[in-house]
Coordinates of C-alpha atoms in Angstrom, one line a residue:
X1 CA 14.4 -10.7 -0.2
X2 CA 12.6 -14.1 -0.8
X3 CA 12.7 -17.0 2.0
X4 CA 11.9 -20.5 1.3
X5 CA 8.5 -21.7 3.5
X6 CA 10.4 -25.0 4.0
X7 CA 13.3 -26.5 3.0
X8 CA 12.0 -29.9 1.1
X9 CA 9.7 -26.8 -1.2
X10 CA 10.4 -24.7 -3.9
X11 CA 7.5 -22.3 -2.5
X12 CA 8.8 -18.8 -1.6
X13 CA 7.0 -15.5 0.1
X14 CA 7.4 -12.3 0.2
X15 CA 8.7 -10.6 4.0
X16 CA 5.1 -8.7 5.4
X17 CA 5.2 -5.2 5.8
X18 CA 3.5 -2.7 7.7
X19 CA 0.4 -1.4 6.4
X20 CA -0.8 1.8 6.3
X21 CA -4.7 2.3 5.4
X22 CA -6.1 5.4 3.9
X23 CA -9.9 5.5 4.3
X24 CA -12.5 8.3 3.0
X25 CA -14.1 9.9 0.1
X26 CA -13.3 11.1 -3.2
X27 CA -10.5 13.1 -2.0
X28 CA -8.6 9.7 -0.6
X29 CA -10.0 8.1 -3.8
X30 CA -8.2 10.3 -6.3
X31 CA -5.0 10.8 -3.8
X32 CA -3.4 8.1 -5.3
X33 CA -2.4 9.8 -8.9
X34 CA 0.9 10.7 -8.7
X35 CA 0.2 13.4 -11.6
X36 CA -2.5 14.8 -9.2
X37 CA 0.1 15.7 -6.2
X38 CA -2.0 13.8 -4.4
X39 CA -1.1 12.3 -0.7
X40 CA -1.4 9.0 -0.9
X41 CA 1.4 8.7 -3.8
X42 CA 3.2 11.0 -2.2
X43 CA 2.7 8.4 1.2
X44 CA 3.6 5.2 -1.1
X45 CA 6.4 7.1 -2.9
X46 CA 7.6 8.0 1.2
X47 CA 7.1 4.5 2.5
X48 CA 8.4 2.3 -0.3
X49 CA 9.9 -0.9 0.8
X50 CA 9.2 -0.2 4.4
X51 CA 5.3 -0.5 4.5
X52 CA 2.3 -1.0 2.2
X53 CA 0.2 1.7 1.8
X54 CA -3.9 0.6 0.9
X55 CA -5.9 3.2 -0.8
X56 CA -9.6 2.8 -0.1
X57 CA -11.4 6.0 -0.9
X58 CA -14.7 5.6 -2.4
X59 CA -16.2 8.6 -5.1
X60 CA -19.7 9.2 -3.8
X61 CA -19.3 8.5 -0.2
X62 CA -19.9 11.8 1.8
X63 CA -18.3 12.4 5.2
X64 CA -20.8 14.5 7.2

């Protein structure tokens, strides 16, 4: 639901969520494609209208 910022405006926002962060390699990177199963879809698809959830999974960066 939309709330006005201020009554004499016509400027709206959006309510903030919660926000869930998924950090790591390649793996993370190509977890959000729904058509791969992977488990940050599966998180979004879980968490829908209750929190954000930020995919930031980078190809190429190795976890050692």
């Amino acid at each position: 639901m939309l709330k006005r910022m201020s009554p004499d405006t016509d400027a709206y926002v959006y309510p903030m969520y919660d926000v869930m962060l998924t950090i790591g390699d390649s793996i993370t990177q190509f977890g959000g494609d729904p058509q791969n199963g992977g488990y940050v879809a599966y998180l979004s698809k879980q968490y829908q209208r209750q929190m954000d959830v930020l995919n930031r999974g980078f190809s190429g960066y190795n976890t050692t």
